[in-house]
mmCIF file of C-alpha atoms (C1' of nucleotides) in Angstrom:
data_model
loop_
_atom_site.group_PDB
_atom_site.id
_atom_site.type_symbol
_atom_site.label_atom_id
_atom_site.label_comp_id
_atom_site.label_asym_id
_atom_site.label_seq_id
_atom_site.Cartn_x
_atom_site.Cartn_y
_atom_site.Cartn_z
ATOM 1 C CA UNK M 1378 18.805 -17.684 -8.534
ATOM 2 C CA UNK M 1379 18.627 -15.395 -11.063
ATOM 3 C CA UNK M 1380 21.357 -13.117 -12.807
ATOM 4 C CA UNK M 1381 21.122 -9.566 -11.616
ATOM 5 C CA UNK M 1382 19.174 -8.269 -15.133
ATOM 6 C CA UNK M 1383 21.204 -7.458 -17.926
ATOM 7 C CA UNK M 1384 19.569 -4.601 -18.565
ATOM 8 C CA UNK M 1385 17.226 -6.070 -21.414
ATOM 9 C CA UNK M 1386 16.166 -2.478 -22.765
ATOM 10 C CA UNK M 1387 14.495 -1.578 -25.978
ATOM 11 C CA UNK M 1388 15.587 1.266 -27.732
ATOM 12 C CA UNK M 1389 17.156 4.865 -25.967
ATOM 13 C CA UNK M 1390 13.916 6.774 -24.978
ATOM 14 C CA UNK M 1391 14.150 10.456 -23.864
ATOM 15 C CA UNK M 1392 11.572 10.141 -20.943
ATOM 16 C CA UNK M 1393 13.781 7.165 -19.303
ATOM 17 C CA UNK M 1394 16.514 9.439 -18.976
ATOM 18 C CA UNK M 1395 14.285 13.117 -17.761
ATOM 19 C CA UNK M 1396 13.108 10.601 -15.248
ATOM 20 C CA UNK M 1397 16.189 8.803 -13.931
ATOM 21 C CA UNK M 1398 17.587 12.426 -13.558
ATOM 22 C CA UNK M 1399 14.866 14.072 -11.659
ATOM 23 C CA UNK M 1400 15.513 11.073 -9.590
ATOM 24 C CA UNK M 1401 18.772 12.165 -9.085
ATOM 25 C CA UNK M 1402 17.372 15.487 -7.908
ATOM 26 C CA UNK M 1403 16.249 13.826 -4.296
ATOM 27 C CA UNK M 1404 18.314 12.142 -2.264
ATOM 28 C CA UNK M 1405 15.181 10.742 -0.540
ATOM 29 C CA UNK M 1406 12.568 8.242 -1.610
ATOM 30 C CA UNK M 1407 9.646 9.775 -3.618
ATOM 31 C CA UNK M 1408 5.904 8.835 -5.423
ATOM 32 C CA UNK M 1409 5.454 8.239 -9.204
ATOM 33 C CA UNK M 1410 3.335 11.370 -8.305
ATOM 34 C CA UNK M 1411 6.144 13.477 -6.602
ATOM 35 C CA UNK M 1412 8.481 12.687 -9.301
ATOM 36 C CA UNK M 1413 5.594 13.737 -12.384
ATOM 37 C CA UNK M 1414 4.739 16.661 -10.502
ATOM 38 C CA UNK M 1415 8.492 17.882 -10.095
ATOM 39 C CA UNK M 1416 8.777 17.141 -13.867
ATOM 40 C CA UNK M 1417 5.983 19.538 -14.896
ATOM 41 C CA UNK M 1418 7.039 21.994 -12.648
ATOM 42 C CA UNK M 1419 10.946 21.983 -14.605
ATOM 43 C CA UNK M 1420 8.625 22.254 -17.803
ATOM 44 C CA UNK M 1421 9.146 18.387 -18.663
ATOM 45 C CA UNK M 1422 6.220 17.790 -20.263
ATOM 46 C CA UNK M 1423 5.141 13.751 -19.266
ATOM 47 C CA UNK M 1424 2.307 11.545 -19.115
ATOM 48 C CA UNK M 1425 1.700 10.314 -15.347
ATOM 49 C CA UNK M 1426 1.324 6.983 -16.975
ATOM 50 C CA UNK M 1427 4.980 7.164 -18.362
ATOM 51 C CA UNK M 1428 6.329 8.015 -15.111
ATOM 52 C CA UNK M 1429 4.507 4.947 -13.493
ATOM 53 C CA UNK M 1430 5.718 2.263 -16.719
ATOM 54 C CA UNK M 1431 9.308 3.491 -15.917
ATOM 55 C CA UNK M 1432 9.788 4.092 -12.774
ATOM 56 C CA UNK M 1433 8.776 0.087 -12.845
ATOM 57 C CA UNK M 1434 11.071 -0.991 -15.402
ATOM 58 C CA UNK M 1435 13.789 0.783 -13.745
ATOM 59 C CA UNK M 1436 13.122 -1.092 -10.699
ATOM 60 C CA UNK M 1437 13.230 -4.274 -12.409
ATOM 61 C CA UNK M 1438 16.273 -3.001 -14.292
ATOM 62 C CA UNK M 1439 17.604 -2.743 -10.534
ATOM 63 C CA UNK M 1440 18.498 0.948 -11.404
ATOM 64 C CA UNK M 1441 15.969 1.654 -8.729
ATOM 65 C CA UNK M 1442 15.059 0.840 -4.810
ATOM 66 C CA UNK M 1443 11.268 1.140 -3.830
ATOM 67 C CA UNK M 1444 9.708 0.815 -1.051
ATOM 68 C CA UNK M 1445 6.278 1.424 0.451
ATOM 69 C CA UNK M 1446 5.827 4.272 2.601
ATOM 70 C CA UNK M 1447 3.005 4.091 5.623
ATOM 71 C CA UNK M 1448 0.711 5.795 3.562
ATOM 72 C CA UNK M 1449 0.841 2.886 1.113
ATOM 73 C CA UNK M 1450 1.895 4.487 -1.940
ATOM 74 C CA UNK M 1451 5.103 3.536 -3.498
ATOM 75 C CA UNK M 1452 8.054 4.932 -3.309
ATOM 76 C CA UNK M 1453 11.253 5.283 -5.519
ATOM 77 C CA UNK M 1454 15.059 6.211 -4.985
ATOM 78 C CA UNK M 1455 18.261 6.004 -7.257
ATOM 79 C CA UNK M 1456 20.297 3.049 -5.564
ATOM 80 C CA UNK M 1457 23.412 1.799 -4.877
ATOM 81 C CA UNK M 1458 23.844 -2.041 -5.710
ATOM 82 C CA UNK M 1459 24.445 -3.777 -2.842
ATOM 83 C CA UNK M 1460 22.361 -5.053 -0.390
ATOM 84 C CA UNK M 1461 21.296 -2.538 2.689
ATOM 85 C CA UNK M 1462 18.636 -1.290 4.070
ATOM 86 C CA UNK M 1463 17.087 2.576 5.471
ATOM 87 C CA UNK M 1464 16.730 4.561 8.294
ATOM 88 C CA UNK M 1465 13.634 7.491 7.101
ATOM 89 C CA UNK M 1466 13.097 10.751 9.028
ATOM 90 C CA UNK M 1467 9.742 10.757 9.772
ATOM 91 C CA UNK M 1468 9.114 14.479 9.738
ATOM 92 C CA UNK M 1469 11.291 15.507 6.357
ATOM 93 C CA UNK M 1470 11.725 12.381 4.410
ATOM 94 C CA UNK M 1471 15.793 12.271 4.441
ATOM 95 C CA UNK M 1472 16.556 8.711 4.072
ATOM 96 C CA UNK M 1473 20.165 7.149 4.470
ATOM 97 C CA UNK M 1474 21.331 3.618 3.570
ATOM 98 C CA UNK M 1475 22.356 1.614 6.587
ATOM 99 C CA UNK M 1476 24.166 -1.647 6.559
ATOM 100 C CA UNK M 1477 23.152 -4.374 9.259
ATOM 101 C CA UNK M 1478 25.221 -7.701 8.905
ATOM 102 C CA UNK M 1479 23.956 -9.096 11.918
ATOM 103 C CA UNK M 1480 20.462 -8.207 11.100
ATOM 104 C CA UNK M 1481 21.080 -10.528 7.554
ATOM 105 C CA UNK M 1482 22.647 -13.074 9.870
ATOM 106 C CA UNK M 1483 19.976 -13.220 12.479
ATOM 107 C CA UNK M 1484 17.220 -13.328 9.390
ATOM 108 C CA UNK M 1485 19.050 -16.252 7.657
ATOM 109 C CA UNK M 1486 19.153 -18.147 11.470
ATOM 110 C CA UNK M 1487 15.683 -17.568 12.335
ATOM 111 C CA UNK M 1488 14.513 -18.354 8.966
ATOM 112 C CA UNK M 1489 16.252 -21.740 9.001
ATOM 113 C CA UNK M 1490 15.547 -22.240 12.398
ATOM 114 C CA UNK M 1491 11.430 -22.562 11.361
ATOM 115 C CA UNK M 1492 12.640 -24.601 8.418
ATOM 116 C CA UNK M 1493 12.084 -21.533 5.740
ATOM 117 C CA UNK M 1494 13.823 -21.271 2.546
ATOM 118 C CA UNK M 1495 14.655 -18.634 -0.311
ATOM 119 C CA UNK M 1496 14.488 -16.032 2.496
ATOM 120 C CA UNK M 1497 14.369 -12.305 1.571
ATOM 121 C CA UNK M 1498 13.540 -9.818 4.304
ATOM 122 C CA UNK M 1499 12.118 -6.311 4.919
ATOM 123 C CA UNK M 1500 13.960 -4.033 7.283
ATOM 124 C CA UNK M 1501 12.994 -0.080 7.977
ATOM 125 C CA UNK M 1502 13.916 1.874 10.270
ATOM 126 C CA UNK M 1503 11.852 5.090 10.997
ATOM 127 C CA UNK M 1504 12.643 7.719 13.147
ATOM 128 C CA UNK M 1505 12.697 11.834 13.312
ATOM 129 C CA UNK M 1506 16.512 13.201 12.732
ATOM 130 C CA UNK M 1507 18.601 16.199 14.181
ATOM 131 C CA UNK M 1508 16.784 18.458 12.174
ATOM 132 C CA UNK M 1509 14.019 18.060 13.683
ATOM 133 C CA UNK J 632 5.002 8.355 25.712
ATOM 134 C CA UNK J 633 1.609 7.393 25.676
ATOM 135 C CA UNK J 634 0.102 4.710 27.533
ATOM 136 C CA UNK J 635 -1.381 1.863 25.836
ATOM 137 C CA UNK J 636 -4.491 2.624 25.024
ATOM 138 C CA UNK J 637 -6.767 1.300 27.925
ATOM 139 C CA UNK J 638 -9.705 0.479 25.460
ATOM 140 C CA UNK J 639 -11.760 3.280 25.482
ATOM 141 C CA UNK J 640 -14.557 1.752 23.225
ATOM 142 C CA UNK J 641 -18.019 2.702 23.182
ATOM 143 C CA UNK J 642 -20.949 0.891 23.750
ATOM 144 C CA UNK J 643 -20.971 -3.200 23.376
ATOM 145 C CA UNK J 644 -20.653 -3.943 19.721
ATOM 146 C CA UNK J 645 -22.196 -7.081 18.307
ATOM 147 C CA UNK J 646 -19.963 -6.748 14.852
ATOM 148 C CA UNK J 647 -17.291 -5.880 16.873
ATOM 149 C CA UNK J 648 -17.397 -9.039 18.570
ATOM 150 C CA UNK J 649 -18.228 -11.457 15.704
ATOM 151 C CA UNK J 650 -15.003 -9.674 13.705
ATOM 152 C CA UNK J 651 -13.079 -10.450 16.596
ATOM 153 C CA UNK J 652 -14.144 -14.211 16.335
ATOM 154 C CA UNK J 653 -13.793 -14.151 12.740
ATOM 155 C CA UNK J 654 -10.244 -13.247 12.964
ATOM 156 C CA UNK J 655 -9.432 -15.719 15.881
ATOM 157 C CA UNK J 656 -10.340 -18.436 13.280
ATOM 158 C CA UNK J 657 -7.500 -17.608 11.028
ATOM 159 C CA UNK J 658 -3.840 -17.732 12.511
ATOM 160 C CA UNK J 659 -2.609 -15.772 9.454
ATOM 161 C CA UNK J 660 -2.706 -11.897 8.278
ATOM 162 C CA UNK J 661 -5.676 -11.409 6.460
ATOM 163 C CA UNK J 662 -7.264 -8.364 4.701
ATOM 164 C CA UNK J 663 -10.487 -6.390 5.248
ATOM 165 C CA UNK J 664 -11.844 -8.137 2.310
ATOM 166 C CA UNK J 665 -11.012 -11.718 3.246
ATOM 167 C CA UNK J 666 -12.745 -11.208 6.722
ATOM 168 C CA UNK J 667 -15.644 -9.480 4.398
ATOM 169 C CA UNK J 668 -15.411 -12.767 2.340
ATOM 170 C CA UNK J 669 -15.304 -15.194 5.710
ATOM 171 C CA UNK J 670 -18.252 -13.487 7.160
ATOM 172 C CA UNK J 671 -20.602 -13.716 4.559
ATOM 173 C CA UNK J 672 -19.747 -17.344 4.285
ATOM 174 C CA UNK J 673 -20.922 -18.351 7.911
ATOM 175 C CA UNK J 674 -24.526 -16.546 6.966
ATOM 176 C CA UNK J 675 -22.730 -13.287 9.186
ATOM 177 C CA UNK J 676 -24.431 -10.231 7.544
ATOM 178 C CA UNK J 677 -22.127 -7.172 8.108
ATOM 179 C CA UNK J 678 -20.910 -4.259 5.741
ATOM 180 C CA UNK J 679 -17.439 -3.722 4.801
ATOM 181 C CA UNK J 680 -17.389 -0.742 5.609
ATOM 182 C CA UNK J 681 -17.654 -1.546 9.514
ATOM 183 C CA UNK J 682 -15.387 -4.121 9.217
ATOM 184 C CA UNK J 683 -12.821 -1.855 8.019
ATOM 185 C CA UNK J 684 -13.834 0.646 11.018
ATOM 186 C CA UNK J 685 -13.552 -1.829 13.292
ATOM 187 C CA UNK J 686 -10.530 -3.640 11.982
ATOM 188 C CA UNK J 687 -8.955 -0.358 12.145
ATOM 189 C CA UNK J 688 -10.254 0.836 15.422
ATOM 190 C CA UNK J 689 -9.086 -3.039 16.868
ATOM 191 C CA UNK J 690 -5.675 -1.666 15.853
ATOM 192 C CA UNK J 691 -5.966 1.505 17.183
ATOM 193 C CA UNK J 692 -7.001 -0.590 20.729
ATOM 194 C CA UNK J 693 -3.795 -2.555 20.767
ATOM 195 C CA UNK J 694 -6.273 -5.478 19.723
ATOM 196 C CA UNK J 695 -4.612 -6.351 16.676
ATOM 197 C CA UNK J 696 -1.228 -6.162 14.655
ATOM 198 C CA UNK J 697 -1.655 -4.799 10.783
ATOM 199 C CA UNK J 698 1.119 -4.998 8.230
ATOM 200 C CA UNK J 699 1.029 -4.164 4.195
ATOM 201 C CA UNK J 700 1.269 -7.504 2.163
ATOM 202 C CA UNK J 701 3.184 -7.309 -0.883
ATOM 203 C CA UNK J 702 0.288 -5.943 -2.691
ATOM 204 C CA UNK J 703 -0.169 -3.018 -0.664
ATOM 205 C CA UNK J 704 -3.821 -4.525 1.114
ATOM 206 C CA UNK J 705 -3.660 -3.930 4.753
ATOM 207 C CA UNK J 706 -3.926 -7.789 6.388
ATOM 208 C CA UNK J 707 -4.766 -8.088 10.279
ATOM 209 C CA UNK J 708 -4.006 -11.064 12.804
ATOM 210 C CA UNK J 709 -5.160 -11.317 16.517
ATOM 211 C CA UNK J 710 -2.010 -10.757 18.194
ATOM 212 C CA UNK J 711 0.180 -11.153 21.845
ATOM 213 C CA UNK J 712 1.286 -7.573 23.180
ATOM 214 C CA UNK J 713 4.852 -7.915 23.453
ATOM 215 C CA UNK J 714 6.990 -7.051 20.658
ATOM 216 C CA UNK J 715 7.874 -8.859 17.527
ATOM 217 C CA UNK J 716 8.386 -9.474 13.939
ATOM 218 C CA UNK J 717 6.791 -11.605 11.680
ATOM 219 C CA UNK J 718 8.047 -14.904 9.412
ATOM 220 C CA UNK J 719 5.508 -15.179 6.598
ATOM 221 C CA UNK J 720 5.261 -18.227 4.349
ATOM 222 C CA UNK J 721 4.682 -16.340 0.813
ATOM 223 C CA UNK J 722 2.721 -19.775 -0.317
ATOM 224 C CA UNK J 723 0.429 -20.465 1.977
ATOM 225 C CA UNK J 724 0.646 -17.320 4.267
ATOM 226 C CA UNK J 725 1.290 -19.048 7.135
ATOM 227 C CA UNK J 726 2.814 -16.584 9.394
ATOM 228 C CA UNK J 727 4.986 -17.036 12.490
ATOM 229 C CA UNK J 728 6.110 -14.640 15.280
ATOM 230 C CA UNK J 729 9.478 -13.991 15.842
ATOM 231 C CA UNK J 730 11.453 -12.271 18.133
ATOM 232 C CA UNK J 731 14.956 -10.308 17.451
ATOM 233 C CA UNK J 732 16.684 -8.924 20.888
ATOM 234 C CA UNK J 733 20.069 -8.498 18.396
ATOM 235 C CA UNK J 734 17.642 -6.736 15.880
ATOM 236 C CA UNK J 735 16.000 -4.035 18.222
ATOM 237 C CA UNK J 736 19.596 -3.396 19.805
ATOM 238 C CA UNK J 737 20.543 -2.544 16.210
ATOM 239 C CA UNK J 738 18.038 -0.681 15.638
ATOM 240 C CA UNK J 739 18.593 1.460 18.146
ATOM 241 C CA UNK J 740 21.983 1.404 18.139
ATOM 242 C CA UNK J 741 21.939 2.685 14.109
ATOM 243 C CA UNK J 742 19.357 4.956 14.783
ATOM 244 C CA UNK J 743 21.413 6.744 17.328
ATOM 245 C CA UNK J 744 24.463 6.454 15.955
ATOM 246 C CA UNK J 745 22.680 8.941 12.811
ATOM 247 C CA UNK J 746 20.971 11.147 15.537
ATOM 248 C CA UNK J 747 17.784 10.012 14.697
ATOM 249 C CA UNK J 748 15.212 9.654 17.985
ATOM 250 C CA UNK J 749 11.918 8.324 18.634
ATOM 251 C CA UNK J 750 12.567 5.012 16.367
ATOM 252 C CA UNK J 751 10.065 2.795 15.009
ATOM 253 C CA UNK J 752 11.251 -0.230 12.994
ATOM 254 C CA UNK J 753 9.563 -2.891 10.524
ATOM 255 C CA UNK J 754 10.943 -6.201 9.826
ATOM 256 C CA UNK J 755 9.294 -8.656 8.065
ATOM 257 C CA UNK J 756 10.926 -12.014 6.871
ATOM 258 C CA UNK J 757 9.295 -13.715 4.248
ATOM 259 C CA UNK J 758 10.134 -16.902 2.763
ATOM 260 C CA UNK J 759 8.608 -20.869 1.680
ATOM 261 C CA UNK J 760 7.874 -22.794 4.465
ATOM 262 C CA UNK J 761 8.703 -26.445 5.219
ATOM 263 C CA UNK J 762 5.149 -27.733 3.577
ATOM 264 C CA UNK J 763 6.091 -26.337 0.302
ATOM 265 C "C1'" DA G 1467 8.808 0.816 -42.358
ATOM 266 C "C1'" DT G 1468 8.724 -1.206 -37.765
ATOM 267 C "C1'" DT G 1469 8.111 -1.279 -33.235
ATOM 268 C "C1'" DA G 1470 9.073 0.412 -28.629
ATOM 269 C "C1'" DG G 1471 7.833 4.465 -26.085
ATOM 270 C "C1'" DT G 1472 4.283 7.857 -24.730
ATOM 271 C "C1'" DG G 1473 -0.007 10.503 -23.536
ATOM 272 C "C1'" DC G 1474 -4.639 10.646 -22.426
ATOM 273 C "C1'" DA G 1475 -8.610 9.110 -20.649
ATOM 274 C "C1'" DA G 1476 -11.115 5.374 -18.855
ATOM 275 C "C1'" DA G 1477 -11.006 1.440 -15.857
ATOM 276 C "C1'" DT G 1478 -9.429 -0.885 -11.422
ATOM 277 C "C1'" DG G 1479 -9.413 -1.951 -6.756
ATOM 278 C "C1'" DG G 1480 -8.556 -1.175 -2.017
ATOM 279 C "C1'" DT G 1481 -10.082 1.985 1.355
ATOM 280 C "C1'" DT G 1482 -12.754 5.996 3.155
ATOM 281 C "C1'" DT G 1483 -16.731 8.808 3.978
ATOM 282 C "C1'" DG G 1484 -21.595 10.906 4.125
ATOM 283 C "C1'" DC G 1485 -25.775 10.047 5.727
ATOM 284 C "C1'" DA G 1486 -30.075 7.742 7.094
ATOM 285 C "C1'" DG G 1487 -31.640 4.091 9.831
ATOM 286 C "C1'" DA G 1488 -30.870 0.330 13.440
ATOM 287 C "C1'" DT G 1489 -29.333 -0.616 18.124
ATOM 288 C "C1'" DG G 1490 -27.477 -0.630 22.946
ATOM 289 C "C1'" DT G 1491 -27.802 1.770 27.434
ATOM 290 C "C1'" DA C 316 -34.323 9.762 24.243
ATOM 291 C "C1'" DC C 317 -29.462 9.863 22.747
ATOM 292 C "C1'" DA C 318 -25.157 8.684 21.151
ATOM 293 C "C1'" DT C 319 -22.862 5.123 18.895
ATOM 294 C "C1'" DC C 320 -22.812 1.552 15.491
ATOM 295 C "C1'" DT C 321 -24.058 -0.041 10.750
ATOM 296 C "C1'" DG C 322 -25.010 -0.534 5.979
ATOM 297 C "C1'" DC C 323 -25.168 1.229 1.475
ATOM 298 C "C1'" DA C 324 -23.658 3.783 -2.042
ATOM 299 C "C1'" DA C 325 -20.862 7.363 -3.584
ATOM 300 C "C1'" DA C 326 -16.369 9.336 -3.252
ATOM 301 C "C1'" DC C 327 -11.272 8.886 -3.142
ATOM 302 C "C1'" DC C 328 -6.801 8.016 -4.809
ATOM 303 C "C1'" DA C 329 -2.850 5.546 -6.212
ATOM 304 C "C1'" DT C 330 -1.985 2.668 -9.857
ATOM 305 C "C1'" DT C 331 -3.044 0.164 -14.272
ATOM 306 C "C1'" DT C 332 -4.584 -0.414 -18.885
ATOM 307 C "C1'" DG C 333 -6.501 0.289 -23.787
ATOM 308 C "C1'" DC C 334 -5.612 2.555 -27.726
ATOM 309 C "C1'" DA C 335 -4.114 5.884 -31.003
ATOM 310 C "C1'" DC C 336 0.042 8.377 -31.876
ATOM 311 C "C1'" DT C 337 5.017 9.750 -31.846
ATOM 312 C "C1'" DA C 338 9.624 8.841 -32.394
ATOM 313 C "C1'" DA C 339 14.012 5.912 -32.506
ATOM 314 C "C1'" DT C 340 16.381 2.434 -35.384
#
DNA sequence: ATTAGTGCAAATGGTTTGCAGATGT
DNA sequence: ACATCTGCAAACCATTTGCACTAAT
């Protein structure tokens, strides 16, 4: 195993932080593409190349949780640390974090059961909520 | 609910058929491109373009199950009807089905518990297999 | 000064689509 | 004949990369 990243940054850049806090703007997950075009519509002035390097970094830096939606593109939310996984409205996008210990437990078992090792495992749920 | 698609396909396709055989021979996802790959291989002239029609239209028929690799690519496997989730080997792609009563009770059960209806769910499990 | 951070435009790479020709019924 | 199936090449689109430039230390 690995230690959870240190966060091995480089110097304090401007863009990190207009990013991080547009971020913080959704509560849902969003595109590279979603987030530059909500910058440049706030007047943020950024390269869609910029938003791609660092919306990377900050997933390696763990500051971030992507996933892939169906469409295929990638997707990007501000995260809490610990391990959980997310239940997505279909229809508007609202995401919330859901917590399944028997899910891990039944992954680890099954896993081991087939005589797999250094398991990690997807879970999504997708569904359409009250609102809709 | 809709029913399971009770094939409505078109006229007897040739391609159709020789993807079909193409994809029996693996027993792990593979993408568009590796069928492409495969084909050409065993003298099998056929475009890629129809073989990501068909592959798409197989899925469409209930024929086969499709999941996103870790790349993004769209991979395909020949597949049982019932329900299930997959246990990949992220060496040699070996891939194993796996079924998860306690997970689809969950899922369910989470889903409702948020008001959330009509719930679709993805869990993958990927790990190293024994041979590695 | 140095070097990481950034923008722009060009390059990638998987997937889709338009259209003319081949094929099954 | 007639509609579907195919192949090819062009079109798409999200993402990546090369390179010159800006800005933080």
């Amino acid at each position: 195993m690995n230690a959870p990243s240190p966060a091995p940054r480089g110097r304090t850049s401007t863009k990190r932080a207009a990013i991080a806090e547009t971020l913080a703007g959704f509560d849902d997950f969003r595109s590279a593409q979603d987030v530059h075009v909500a910058m440049r519509q706030t007047d943020q002035r950024v390269g869609l190349a910029t938003v791609y390097r660092t919306l990377q970094a900050m997933v390696e830096g763990g500051e971030l949780d992507s996933l892939r939606s169906e469409t295929g593109e990638v997707t990007y939310r501000l995260c809490s640390g610990s391990h959980h996984h997310h239940l997505v409205c279909r229809v508007c996008g609202k995401a919330l974090e859901v917590r399944g210990p028997a899910v891990e437990k039944w992954a680890e078992a099954t896993a081991a059961a087939h005589g797999f090792r250094e398991i990690s495992h997807t879970v999504e749920l997708v569904g359409t909520c009250s609102d809709h």
